Short mmCIF file of C-alpha atoms in Angstrom, two decimals:
data_model
loop_
_atom_site.label_atom_id
_atom_site.label_comp_id
_atom_site.label_asym_id
_atom_site.label_seq_id
_atom_site.Cartn_x
_atom_site.Cartn_y
_atom_site.Cartn_z
CA MET A 123 -4.38 21.69 -40.66
CA PRO A 124 -6.92 21.89 -43.58
CA GLU A 125 -6.58 24.75 -46.02
CA THR A 126 -10.13 25.74 -45.24
CA CYS A 127 -9.13 26.65 -41.56
CA PRO A 128 -9.75 30.40 -41.09
CA PRO A 129 -6.59 32.48 -40.68
CA SER A 130 -7.54 33.25 -37.12
CA LEU A 131 -7.30 29.56 -36.10
CA ARG A 132 -3.91 28.86 -37.85
CA PRO A 133 -0.88 28.27 -35.73
CA ARG A 134 0.96 31.30 -34.47
CA VAL A 135 4.60 32.06 -35.15
CA ALA A 136 6.76 31.21 -32.09
CA GLY A 137 7.11 34.03 -29.66
CA ARG A 138 5.05 36.00 -27.17
CA HIS A 139 1.33 35.83 -27.29
CA PRO A 140 -0.48 39.11 -28.43
CA PHE A 141 -1.93 39.18 -24.89
CA GLU A 142 1.52 39.09 -23.43
CA THR A 143 3.01 41.73 -25.65
CA GLY A 144 2.89 45.48 -24.97
CA LEU A 145 0.38 44.83 -22.10
CA ASP A 146 2.76 45.24 -19.18
CA ARG A 147 2.29 46.34 -15.62
CA THR A 148 2.92 50.09 -15.19
CA PRO A 149 2.07 52.59 -12.46
CA ALA A 150 -1.04 53.51 -14.44
CA ASN A 151 -2.55 50.06 -14.29
CA TYR A 152 -1.07 48.24 -11.33
CA VAL A 153 -0.61 49.27 -7.73
CA PRO A 154 0.02 46.82 -4.96
CA LEU A 155 -2.99 46.42 -2.75
CA THR A 156 -2.63 47.95 0.76
CA PRO A 157 -5.39 48.85 3.30
CA VAL A 158 -3.76 52.29 3.74
CA SER A 159 -5.18 53.30 0.45
CA LEU A 160 -8.61 52.88 1.86
CA LEU A 161 -8.00 55.65 4.38
CA ALA A 162 -6.50 58.10 1.69
CA ARG A 163 -9.66 57.55 -0.41
CA ALA A 164 -12.06 57.96 2.56
CA ALA A 165 -10.28 61.25 3.46
CA ALA A 166 -10.58 62.54 -0.08
CA ALA A 167 -14.19 61.42 -0.51
CA SER A 168 -15.63 62.00 2.91
CA GLY A 169 -13.17 64.25 4.72
CA ALA A 170 -15.71 66.08 6.71
CA LYS A 171 -17.51 62.95 7.92
CA ILE A 172 -17.08 61.66 11.45
CA ALA A 173 -14.87 58.68 11.27
CA VAL A 174 -14.39 57.95 14.97
CA ILE A 175 -16.27 58.54 18.22
CA ASP A 176 -14.60 58.11 21.60
CA GLY A 177 -16.68 59.63 24.33
CA SER A 178 -16.62 63.29 23.70
CA ARG A 179 -13.85 63.08 21.08
CA ARG A 180 -14.73 63.24 17.38
CA LEU A 181 -12.39 62.59 14.53
CA THR A 182 -13.27 63.24 10.97
CA TYR A 183 -11.78 61.22 8.13
CA ALA A 184 -9.57 64.14 7.32
CA ASP A 185 -8.40 64.04 11.04
CA LEU A 186 -7.85 60.43 11.00
CA TYR A 187 -5.74 60.55 7.79
CA THR A 188 -3.69 63.63 9.09
CA ARG A 189 -3.18 62.04 12.47
CA SER A 190 -2.08 58.68 10.93
CA ARG A 191 0.37 60.52 8.65
CA ARG A 192 1.81 62.42 11.56
CA LEU A 193 2.21 59.18 13.45
CA ALA A 194 3.98 57.46 10.61
CA SER A 195 6.23 60.39 9.98
CA GLY A 196 7.11 60.71 13.85
CA LEU A 197 8.06 56.95 13.79
CA ALA A 198 10.09 57.43 10.78
CA ARG A 199 12.06 60.13 12.51
CA LEU A 200 12.75 57.74 15.31
CA GLY A 201 14.38 55.44 12.81
CA ILE A 202 11.42 53.05 12.28
CA GLY A 203 11.20 51.66 8.75
CA ARG A 204 10.44 48.77 6.55
CA LEU A 205 9.59 45.47 8.32
CA ASP A 206 10.37 47.03 11.79
CA THR A 207 7.89 45.83 14.39
CA VAL A 208 5.76 48.36 16.24
CA ALA A 209 3.81 46.81 19.18
CA ILE A 210 0.74 48.38 20.70
CA LEU A 211 -0.80 47.67 24.09
CA ALA A 212 -4.06 49.49 24.20
CA PRO A 213 -7.87 49.08 24.53
CA ASN A 214 -10.32 50.13 21.86
CA VAL A 215 -9.30 53.75 21.45
CA PRO A 216 -8.76 56.01 18.31
CA GLU A 217 -5.04 55.63 18.67
CA MET A 218 -5.38 51.89 17.92
CA ILE A 219 -7.27 52.60 14.74
CA GLU A 220 -4.56 55.17 13.79
CA ALA A 221 -1.81 52.57 14.35
CA HIS A 222 -3.54 50.23 11.94
CA PHE A 223 -2.93 52.70 9.19
CA ALA A 224 0.22 54.66 10.22
CA VAL A 225 2.41 51.67 10.85
CA PRO A 226 1.69 50.06 7.45
CA MET A 227 2.37 53.52 5.83
CA LEU A 228 5.99 53.01 6.84
CA GLY A 229 6.09 49.54 5.54
CA ALA A 230 6.59 48.50 9.12
CA VAL A 231 4.70 45.72 10.94
CA LEU A 232 2.07 46.31 13.51
CA ASN A 233 1.85 43.93 16.53
CA PRO A 234 -1.36 44.49 18.46
CA LEU A 235 -0.87 42.93 21.97
CA ASN A 236 -3.53 41.22 23.97
CA THR A 237 -4.16 43.41 27.03
CA ARG A 238 -5.43 40.51 29.06
CA LEU A 239 -2.23 38.55 29.01
CA ASP A 240 0.33 38.27 31.80
CA PRO A 241 3.62 40.17 31.78
CA ALA A 242 5.77 37.16 30.88
CA THR A 243 3.56 36.42 27.72
CA ILE A 244 3.70 40.18 26.80
CA ALA A 245 7.46 40.03 27.17
CA PHE A 246 7.69 36.98 25.02
CA SER A 247 5.73 38.53 22.21
CA LEU A 248 7.85 41.76 22.25
CA SER A 249 11.08 39.69 22.08
CA HIS A 250 9.92 37.11 19.58
CA GLY A 251 8.37 39.75 17.36
CA GLY A 252 11.45 41.93 17.48
CA ALA A 253 9.52 45.03 18.58
CA ARG A 254 11.54 48.27 18.28
CA VAL A 255 8.74 50.44 19.56
CA VAL A 256 5.79 49.72 21.89
CA ILE A 257 2.87 52.10 22.22
CA VAL A 258 1.27 51.89 25.57
CA GLU A 259 -2.11 53.27 26.79
CA ALA A 260 -2.21 54.54 30.37
CA GLU A 261 -4.43 51.78 31.63
CA TYR A 262 -1.77 49.22 30.85
CA GLY A 263 1.20 51.10 31.94
CA ALA A 264 1.87 48.86 34.94
CA LEU A 265 1.45 45.67 32.75
CA ALA A 266 4.00 47.05 30.28
CA ALA A 267 6.45 48.08 32.89
CA ARG A 268 6.49 44.60 34.30
CA ALA A 269 6.85 43.15 30.80
CA LEU A 270 9.74 45.42 30.11
CA ALA A 271 11.49 45.09 33.52
CA ASP A 272 13.83 42.28 32.63
CA ARG A 273 14.26 43.11 28.78
CA ALA A 274 17.94 43.23 27.75
CA GLU A 275 17.30 44.73 24.30
CA PRO A 276 16.54 48.48 24.19
CA ILE A 277 13.04 49.35 23.03
CA LEU A 278 11.38 52.81 22.43
CA VAL A 279 8.22 53.43 24.54
CA VAL A 280 5.48 55.69 23.37
CA THR A 281 2.72 56.38 25.90
CA ILE A 282 -0.93 57.35 25.43
CA GLY A 283 -1.67 59.37 28.51
CA GLU A 284 0.40 59.06 31.76
CA THR A 285 1.95 55.63 32.40
CA GLY A 286 4.77 56.43 34.74
CA ILE A 287 7.28 54.59 32.46
CA ALA A 288 10.62 56.51 32.64
CA GLY A 289 11.86 57.95 29.34
CA ALA A 290 8.61 57.32 27.44
CA ILE A 291 7.75 59.54 24.56
CA PRO A 292 4.15 61.02 24.80
CA TYR A 293 1.97 60.02 21.87
CA GLU A 294 0.76 63.45 21.18
CA ALA A 295 4.27 64.81 21.16
CA LEU A 296 5.23 62.15 18.69
CA LEU A 297 2.41 63.28 16.39
CA ALA A 298 3.39 66.88 16.79
CA SER A 299 6.90 65.99 15.57
CA GLY A 300 5.51 64.40 12.52
CA ASN A 301 4.60 65.76 9.12
CA ALA A 302 0.93 66.10 8.40
CA ASP A 303 1.84 65.82 4.64
CA TYR A 304 3.95 62.76 5.17
CA ALA A 305 4.30 61.16 1.66
CA TRP A 306 3.79 57.45 2.13
CA THR A 307 4.34 55.20 -0.87
CA GLY A 308 2.82 51.89 -0.02
CA PRO A 309 4.58 48.57 -0.31
CA GLU A 310 6.60 47.55 -3.32
CA ASP A 311 5.11 44.15 -3.06
CA GLU A 312 1.59 43.48 -1.75
CA TRP A 313 2.81 40.23 -0.19
CA GLN A 314 4.85 42.29 2.23
CA SER A 315 4.17 41.66 5.92
CA LEU A 316 1.78 44.08 7.50
CA CYS A 317 0.60 42.69 10.98
CA LEU A 318 1.78 40.18 13.49
CA LEU A 319 -0.94 38.64 15.59
CA TYR A 320 -0.25 36.18 18.37
CA THR A 321 -2.62 33.32 18.84
CA SER A 322 -3.94 32.69 22.41
CA GLY A 323 -2.51 29.13 22.59
CA THR A 324 -3.45 26.79 25.43
CA THR A 325 -0.12 25.14 25.75
CA GLY A 326 3.43 26.36 24.99
CA ASP A 327 4.32 29.78 23.58
CA PRO A 328 1.85 31.56 21.39
CA LYS A 329 2.36 31.46 17.60
CA GLY A 330 2.74 34.75 15.63
CA ALA A 331 0.41 34.73 12.55
CA VAL A 332 1.72 37.09 9.85
CA TYR A 333 -0.66 39.09 7.61
CA SER A 334 0.06 40.72 4.36
CA HIS A 335 -1.02 44.05 2.77
CA ARG A 336 -2.90 42.05 0.07
CA GLY A 337 -4.63 39.88 2.56
CA ALA A 338 -5.75 42.79 4.82
CA TYR A 339 -6.95 44.79 1.83
CA LEU A 340 -9.16 41.89 0.48
CA GLN A 341 -10.38 40.98 3.99
CA ALA A 342 -11.50 44.54 4.52
CA LEU A 343 -13.52 44.47 1.34
CA GLY A 344 -14.90 40.94 2.11
CA ASN A 345 -16.06 42.11 5.56
CA ALA A 346 -17.66 45.23 4.23
CA VAL A 347 -19.66 43.41 1.58
CA THR A 348 -20.60 40.48 3.85
CA PHE A 349 -21.69 42.61 6.85
CA GLY A 350 -23.35 45.22 4.68
CA LEU A 351 -21.33 48.27 5.75
CA THR A 352 -22.04 51.42 4.06
CA THR A 353 -21.48 55.22 4.59
CA GLU A 354 -24.56 55.19 6.78
CA SER A 355 -23.18 52.49 9.09
CA VAL A 356 -22.08 53.01 12.64
CA TYR A 357 -19.82 50.24 13.92
CA LEU A 358 -19.56 49.72 17.79
CA TRP A 359 -16.30 48.26 19.00
CA THR A 360 -17.50 45.43 21.29
CA LEU A 361 -14.75 43.24 19.87
CA PRO A 362 -11.18 43.85 21.03
CA MET A 363 -8.97 45.33 18.38
CA PHE A 364 -6.06 43.32 19.46
CA HIS A 365 -7.89 40.21 18.51
CA CYS A 366 -7.15 39.42 14.68
CA SER A 367 -6.79 43.19 14.33
CA GLY A 368 -10.34 43.51 15.30
CA TRP A 369 -11.35 40.92 12.63
CA SER A 370 -9.89 43.51 10.19
CA TYR A 371 -12.79 45.91 10.82
CA PRO A 372 -10.55 48.92 11.42
CA TRP A 373 -9.86 48.59 7.64
CA ALA A 374 -13.30 47.38 6.71
CA SER A 375 -15.18 50.28 8.39
CA VAL A 376 -12.89 52.80 6.64
CA ALA A 377 -13.39 51.00 3.24
CA ALA A 378 -17.11 51.89 3.62
CA CYS A 379 -16.57 55.37 5.03
CA ALA A 380 -18.57 54.21 8.13
CA THR A 381 -18.34 55.61 11.62
CA GLN A 382 -16.51 53.68 14.39
CA VAL A 383 -17.56 54.05 17.99
CA CYS A 384 -14.97 53.18 20.61
CA LEU A 385 -15.71 51.10 23.65
CA ARG A 386 -12.94 50.29 26.19
CA LYS A 387 -14.80 47.60 28.17
CA VAL A 388 -17.66 45.42 27.16
CA GLU A 389 -20.48 46.31 29.62
CA PRO A 390 -24.17 45.78 28.74
CA ALA A 391 -25.27 49.21 30.03
CA ALA A 392 -22.60 50.97 28.00
CA ILE A 393 -23.38 49.00 24.89
CA PHE A 394 -27.21 49.84 25.04
CA ARG A 395 -26.44 53.52 25.81
CA LEU A 396 -23.99 53.81 22.79
CA ILE A 397 -26.41 52.03 20.47
CA ALA A 398 -29.26 54.33 21.38
CA GLU A 399 -27.06 57.53 21.53
CA HIS A 400 -25.15 57.12 18.21
CA GLY A 401 -27.56 54.92 16.18
CA VAL A 402 -25.23 52.00 16.04
CA THR A 403 -26.04 49.69 13.11
CA HIS A 404 -23.32 47.02 13.52
CA LEU A 405 -21.27 45.24 16.16
CA CYS A 406 -19.23 42.07 16.40
CA GLY A 407 -18.14 39.76 19.32
CA ALA A 408 -17.72 36.36 20.65
CA PRO A 409 -20.71 34.40 21.92
CA ILE A 410 -20.04 35.63 25.46
CA VAL A 411 -20.79 39.12 24.30
CA LEU A 412 -24.14 38.15 22.98
CA SER A 413 -24.80 36.37 26.26
CA MET A 414 -23.98 39.46 28.16
CA ILE A 415 -26.36 41.53 26.05
CA ALA A 416 -29.21 39.03 26.15
CA HIS A 417 -28.97 38.63 29.92
CA ALA A 418 -28.58 42.31 30.68
CA PRO A 419 -30.56 43.59 33.63
CA GLU A 420 -33.73 45.38 32.67
CA ASN A 421 -32.22 48.64 34.07
CA ASP A 422 -29.32 48.49 31.72
CA ARG A 423 -31.57 48.04 28.58
CA LEU A 424 -32.51 50.96 26.44
CA ALA A 425 -34.86 50.90 23.44
CA PHE A 426 -33.66 51.93 19.94
CA PRO A 427 -35.50 52.18 16.74
CA GLN A 428 -32.88 50.76 14.28
CA ARG A 429 -32.18 46.98 13.72
CA VAL A 430 -28.60 46.31 14.84
CA ARG A 431 -26.68 43.61 12.83
CA CYS A 432 -24.71 41.59 15.29
CA ALA A 433 -22.00 39.24 13.93
CA VAL A 434 -20.89 36.48 16.31
CA GLY A 435 -17.85 34.27 15.75
CA GLY A 436 -16.83 30.91 17.23
CA ALA A 437 -19.32 28.42 18.34
CA ALA A 438 -22.87 29.11 17.43
CA PRO A 439 -24.98 30.94 20.09
CA SER A 440 -27.74 28.89 21.54
CA SER A 441 -31.29 29.17 20.13
CA THR A 442 -32.24 30.79 23.40
CA ILE A 443 -29.70 33.59 23.04
CA ILE A 444 -30.72 34.17 19.32
CA ARG A 445 -34.36 34.37 20.31
CA THR A 446 -33.67 37.01 23.07
CA MET A 447 -31.33 38.96 20.79
CA GLU A 448 -33.97 39.23 18.13
CA GLU A 449 -36.57 40.31 20.68
CA LEU A 450 -34.19 43.02 21.75
CA GLY A 451 -33.74 44.45 18.24
CA PHE A 452 -30.69 42.61 16.93
CA GLN A 453 -30.22 40.60 13.76
CA VAL A 454 -27.67 37.87 14.51
CA THR A 455 -25.26 36.70 11.77
CA HIS A 456 -23.00 33.73 12.38
CA LEU A 457 -19.35 33.95 11.24
CA TYR A 458 -16.50 31.51 11.45
CA GLY A 459 -12.73 32.07 11.16
CA ALA A 460 -9.50 32.23 13.11
CA THR A 461 -6.44 34.45 13.71
CA GLU A 462 -4.87 32.58 10.84
CA SER A 463 -7.66 33.75 8.42
CA TYR A 464 -7.73 37.46 9.37
CA GLY A 465 -10.85 36.78 11.35
CA PRO A 466 -14.06 35.85 9.53
CA ALA A 467 -13.56 33.33 6.72
CA THR A 468 -17.32 32.02 6.33
CA VAL A 469 -20.65 33.42 6.84
CA CYS A 470 -24.00 31.78 7.42
CA LEU A 471 -26.10 33.48 4.69
CA ALA A 472 -29.88 33.64 5.45
CA GLN A 473 -31.93 32.15 2.67
CA PRO A 474 -35.39 33.19 1.39
CA ASP A 475 -37.01 30.01 2.37
CA TRP A 476 -36.10 30.33 6.08
CA THR A 477 -39.06 32.58 6.56
CA ALA A 478 -41.32 29.48 6.19
CA LEU A 479 -39.45 27.51 8.83
CA THR A 480 -40.35 27.02 12.40
CA ASP A 481 -38.18 29.06 14.90
CA ALA A 482 -36.31 25.79 15.90
CA ASP A 483 -35.52 24.85 12.37
CA ARG A 484 -34.44 28.49 11.55
CA TYR A 485 -32.08 28.56 14.51
CA ALA A 486 -30.61 25.12 13.49
CA ARG A 487 -29.87 26.66 10.05
CA MET A 488 -28.35 29.81 11.68
CA ALA A 489 -26.06 27.60 13.70
CA ARG A 490 -24.13 26.57 10.51
CA GLN A 491 -20.80 28.18 9.94
CA GLY A 492 -21.82 28.84 6.42
CA VAL A 493 -20.07 29.49 3.05
CA PRO A 494 -16.90 31.30 2.13
CA LEU A 495 -16.69 35.12 2.27
CA ALA A 496 -16.57 36.64 -1.29
CA THR A 497 -12.82 37.15 -0.83
CA LEU A 498 -12.01 33.66 0.33
CA GLU A 499 -11.06 31.26 -2.46
CA GLY A 500 -12.58 28.19 -0.93
CA VAL A 501 -13.63 25.95 2.08
CA SER A 502 -13.57 22.24 2.26
CA VAL A 503 -14.36 19.60 4.73
CA ILE A 504 -11.82 16.81 4.40
CA ASP A 505 -11.41 13.32 5.74
CA VAL A 506 -8.44 13.55 8.12
CA ALA A 507 -7.06 10.20 7.10
CA THR A 508 -7.25 10.36 3.30
CA GLY A 509 -7.16 14.23 2.80
CA ARG A 510 -10.12 13.93 0.41
CA PRO A 511 -13.36 15.98 0.62
CA VAL A 512 -16.16 14.32 2.61
CA SER A 513 -19.60 13.82 1.21
CA GLN A 514 -21.83 16.77 1.31
CA ASP A 515 -24.46 14.74 3.21
CA GLY A 516 -24.67 16.75 6.47
CA THR A 517 -23.62 13.74 8.52
CA THR A 518 -20.01 12.71 7.58
CA VAL A 519 -17.52 14.43 9.82
CA GLY A 520 -14.24 15.84 8.58
CA GLU A 521 -11.83 18.75 9.22
CA ILE A 522 -12.60 22.34 8.02
CA CYS A 523 -9.89 23.61 5.65
CA LEU A 524 -9.57 27.14 4.16
CA ARG A 525 -7.74 28.42 1.04
CA GLY A 526 -7.21 31.81 -0.33
CA ASN A 527 -5.55 35.35 -0.20
CA THR A 528 -6.98 35.97 3.29
CA VAL A 529 -5.12 33.07 5.01
CA MET A 530 -2.01 34.09 6.82
CA LYS A 531 1.47 33.96 5.35
CA GLY A 532 2.56 31.62 8.13
CA TYR A 533 3.85 31.78 11.66
CA LEU A 534 6.82 34.04 12.42
CA GLY A 535 9.98 32.02 13.00
CA ASN A 536 8.26 28.79 13.08
CA PRO A 537 8.44 26.82 9.88
CA ASP A 538 7.41 23.49 11.40
CA ALA A 539 4.14 24.92 12.61
CA THR A 540 3.55 26.77 9.34
CA GLY A 541 4.14 23.63 7.33
CA ARG A 542 1.58 21.61 9.45
CA ALA A 543 -1.01 24.41 9.42
CA LEU A 544 -0.71 24.99 5.60
CA ALA A 545 -0.17 21.36 4.54
CA GLY A 546 -1.54 20.18 1.15
CA GLY A 547 -2.45 23.65 -0.06
CA TRP A 548 -5.06 24.27 2.69
CA TYR A 549 -5.13 25.86 6.07
CA ARG A 550 -5.98 23.05 8.39
CA THR A 551 -8.16 24.56 11.13
CA GLY A 552 -8.44 21.66 13.48
CA ASP A 553 -12.22 22.12 13.65
CA LEU A 554 -14.43 19.11 12.87
CA ALA A 555 -17.60 19.71 10.82
CA VAL A 556 -20.12 18.27 8.44
CA TRP A 557 -20.76 19.53 4.98
CA HIS A 558 -24.36 20.07 3.91
CA PRO A 559 -25.85 19.66 0.35
CA ASP A 560 -26.23 23.48 0.09
CA GLY A 561 -22.40 23.92 0.47
CA SER A 562 -22.48 25.12 4.03
CA VAL A 563 -20.28 23.77 6.79
CA GLU A 564 -21.48 23.08 10.36
CA ILE A 565 -18.87 22.68 13.10
CA LYS A 566 -19.46 19.65 15.32
CA ASP A 567 -16.44 20.16 17.59
CA ARG A 568 -12.75 20.91 17.91
CA ALA A 569 -10.87 17.79 17.11
CA LYS A 570 -9.59 17.62 20.67
CA ASP A 571 -13.08 18.27 22.09
CA ILE A 572 -14.91 15.25 20.79
CA ILE A 573 -15.97 12.89 23.45
CA ILE A 574 -15.73 9.19 22.67
CA SER A 575 -18.02 7.25 24.94
CA GLY A 576 -18.34 3.48 24.54
CA GLY A 577 -17.09 3.84 20.95
CA GLU A 578 -19.68 6.60 20.16
CA ASN A 579 -18.59 10.09 19.21
CA ILE A 580 -20.39 12.76 21.16
CA SER A 581 -20.31 16.42 20.06
CA SER A 582 -19.70 18.71 22.98
CA LEU A 583 -21.41 21.48 21.09
CA GLU A 584 -24.54 19.52 20.55
CA VAL A 585 -24.81 18.76 24.37
CA GLU A 586 -24.06 22.39 25.16
CA GLU A 587 -26.86 23.51 22.76
CA VAL A 588 -29.33 21.59 24.82
CA LEU A 589 -28.03 22.63 28.18
CA MET A 590 -28.26 26.34 27.13
CA ARG A 591 -31.97 25.99 26.61
CA HIS A 592 -32.44 25.34 30.35
CA PRO A 593 -34.07 28.48 31.77
CA SER A 594 -31.37 28.78 34.57
CA VAL A 595 -28.36 28.32 32.53
CA MET A 596 -26.39 31.24 30.99
CA LEU A 597 -23.22 29.35 29.76
CA ALA A 598 -22.54 25.72 29.30
CA ALA A 599 -19.26 23.79 28.57
CA VAL A 600 -19.06 20.07 28.20
CA VAL A 601 -15.78 18.12 28.19
CA ALA A 602 -14.71 14.49 28.53
CA ARG A 603 -14.23 12.96 31.86
CA PRO A 604 -12.44 9.61 32.24
CA ASP A 605 -14.98 6.80 32.85
CA PRO A 606 -14.07 3.33 34.02
CA THR A 607 -16.87 1.69 31.94
CA TRP A 608 -17.22 3.85 28.87
CA GLY A 609 -13.62 5.26 28.59
CA GLU A 610 -15.04 8.77 28.57
CA SER A 611 -18.36 10.42 29.58
CA PRO A 612 -19.68 13.96 29.21
CA CYS A 613 -19.06 16.27 32.09
CA ALA A 614 -21.02 19.51 32.04
CA PHE A 615 -19.86 22.79 33.60
CA LEU A 616 -22.72 25.37 34.02
CA GLU A 617 -22.71 29.07 34.73
CA VAL A 618 -26.19 30.18 35.83
CA LYS A 619 -27.94 33.37 35.02
CA PRO A 620 -27.29 36.38 37.23
CA GLY A 621 -29.49 36.33 40.25
CA GLY A 622 -30.74 32.82 39.49
CA ASP A 623 -30.59 29.76 41.58
CA ALA A 624 -28.60 26.76 40.29
CA PRO A 625 -30.86 23.68 39.59
CA SER A 626 -29.97 20.37 41.05
CA ASP A 627 -27.73 17.93 39.12
CA GLN A 628 -30.65 15.54 38.69
CA GLU A 629 -32.84 18.20 37.29
CA VAL A 630 -30.23 19.00 34.66
CA ILE A 631 -29.77 15.41 33.73
CA ALA A 632 -33.53 14.79 33.54
CA PHE A 633 -33.78 17.97 31.24
CA CYS A 634 -31.11 16.56 28.92
CA ARG A 635 -32.56 13.03 28.83
CA GLU A 636 -35.75 14.43 27.44
CA ARG A 637 -33.98 16.09 24.55
CA MET A 638 -31.12 13.86 23.53
CA ALA A 639 -29.95 10.19 23.21
CA ARG A 640 -29.07 8.69 26.59
CA PHE A 641 -25.40 8.04 25.86
CA LYS A 642 -24.94 11.85 25.19
CA VAL A 643 -26.45 12.91 28.55
CA PRO A 644 -23.80 14.43 30.98
CA LYS A 645 -23.10 11.97 33.83
CA THR A 646 -21.54 14.79 35.85
CA VAL A 647 -22.64 18.42 36.41
CA VAL A 648 -20.58 21.19 37.97
CA PHE A 649 -21.81 24.66 38.73
CA GLY A 650 -19.69 27.81 38.91
CA VAL A 651 -18.03 30.68 36.82
CA LEU A 652 -16.51 29.26 33.71
CA PRO A 653 -12.79 30.08 32.96
CA LYS A 654 -12.55 32.20 29.68
CA THR A 655 -9.71 33.26 27.38
CA SER A 656 -8.99 37.02 26.79
CA THR A 657 -11.43 37.04 23.86
CA GLY A 658 -14.29 35.43 25.89
CA LYS A 659 -13.82 31.83 24.70
CA ILE A 660 -14.36 29.23 27.34
CA GLN A 661 -11.02 27.50 28.30
CA LYS A 662 -11.89 23.93 27.92
CA PHE A 663 -8.28 22.77 28.66
CA VAL A 664 -8.85 24.14 32.18
CA LEU A 665 -12.18 22.24 32.55
CA ARG A 666 -10.73 19.07 31.15
CA GLU A 667 -8.15 19.19 34.11
CA GLN A 668 -10.88 19.83 36.57
CA ALA A 669 -12.98 16.96 35.21
CA ARG A 670 -10.13 14.58 35.52
CA ALA A 671 -9.67 15.62 39.17
CA LEU A 672 -13.23 15.03 40.11
#
């Protein structure tokens, strides 16, 4: 090196770099991330503020923190500790929120159970997850009793209300036995497991996605930022908390010191009443929830002065639903994610130039699944065959892949499924999409739902969007039906609006012919109530079986 080189650029003596010397992690500058700290902070900063509303019940943040610490302490006295599984079978009640903080305080793993599943599947989840305790709310006492009937391993049962389960410990008695000043310490490693969420698989046993303290903390902040939660926000629980831990909103709402309003059952009249009564500003749900709100009878609707932000996940709601929701006072935001991504992973961000678009063009933009949340490292759309990103041309179809700290650790006890899901350094979602020049992704279909007719690929979502514009149609689902000439042809299953008359098959087909290419038009139309999963998604695997039998 020339002698004229400044001393600062000369080679350093071998050894640790100055930035790696004397700059170590200490308790002063490094604390493993955990969502439990969000509640401790909220109680300290806003202790007197109402944190939870459940009918006539009111819990302040000080109450919520104290009850969570008592629950954690009570469970510890029962012998529950690090990485023990605590299951809970309950609707959207305050105790479910408490469990999302109390169980992680112990370093234990919370397993929210889907209340709409059958006893055999509940029993499988309890066994596979190794639950040592199950907390059961009174409404689901009979379901829990059937699930526990043939269980060989002992399990402690804690009951919220009267369930009739012999030997159960009352929830409030457990809290009374606990210490209000329980000194929780948080995880030694933020990668430690926090939650176990079982997917609602359509075939075989469900898979248990495992969340970490780090992922839950970051997802909470990502949700709060994305959805605009503040201390003035009032969040209504129209989404079941057992689903992806309520998309991580028990933690996100607390991160913002917002108020959570509990709702046991999704009913339009109750939704409108609570929005008007409590000044609700935010809610989340599957497209079916928006459909129920949009098609609510006039007698169930109440006016409210505030604009309610409504986040919808899954397939994009139809333009008809979006228009109606906007007219009713809701601002729709489209999210996309999965159990494996702690709920929302991407968001469709409204752009300033959208105000100049026609309603049709604006709704088309809103139908895109969007760009990554701030706390997700990245999203890509890859060619399934080559593994390379597809062109961002808005037409080339590939598979959506996600990467970041808010992707699950893996599936409990299922290394093969984990390896397939996280292959190549990405979470492979199985959703097919195009990638637009602005960086947003737009789902075209699930890989298994694409219809191939005469060599042409048909997006079932595209056909469903057109069908949902029909004035008599409330819900539409399109699947492939075997066709002797074309291999497959679109088969439409339609659920008509309440009190409405079903149009004829030919009327529906003619409606579609005016709005799409002929080869995409359904050749078969079936009317009836559509089968749905516990989270409101239409069960297309059931419809495919029905279509094959037609």
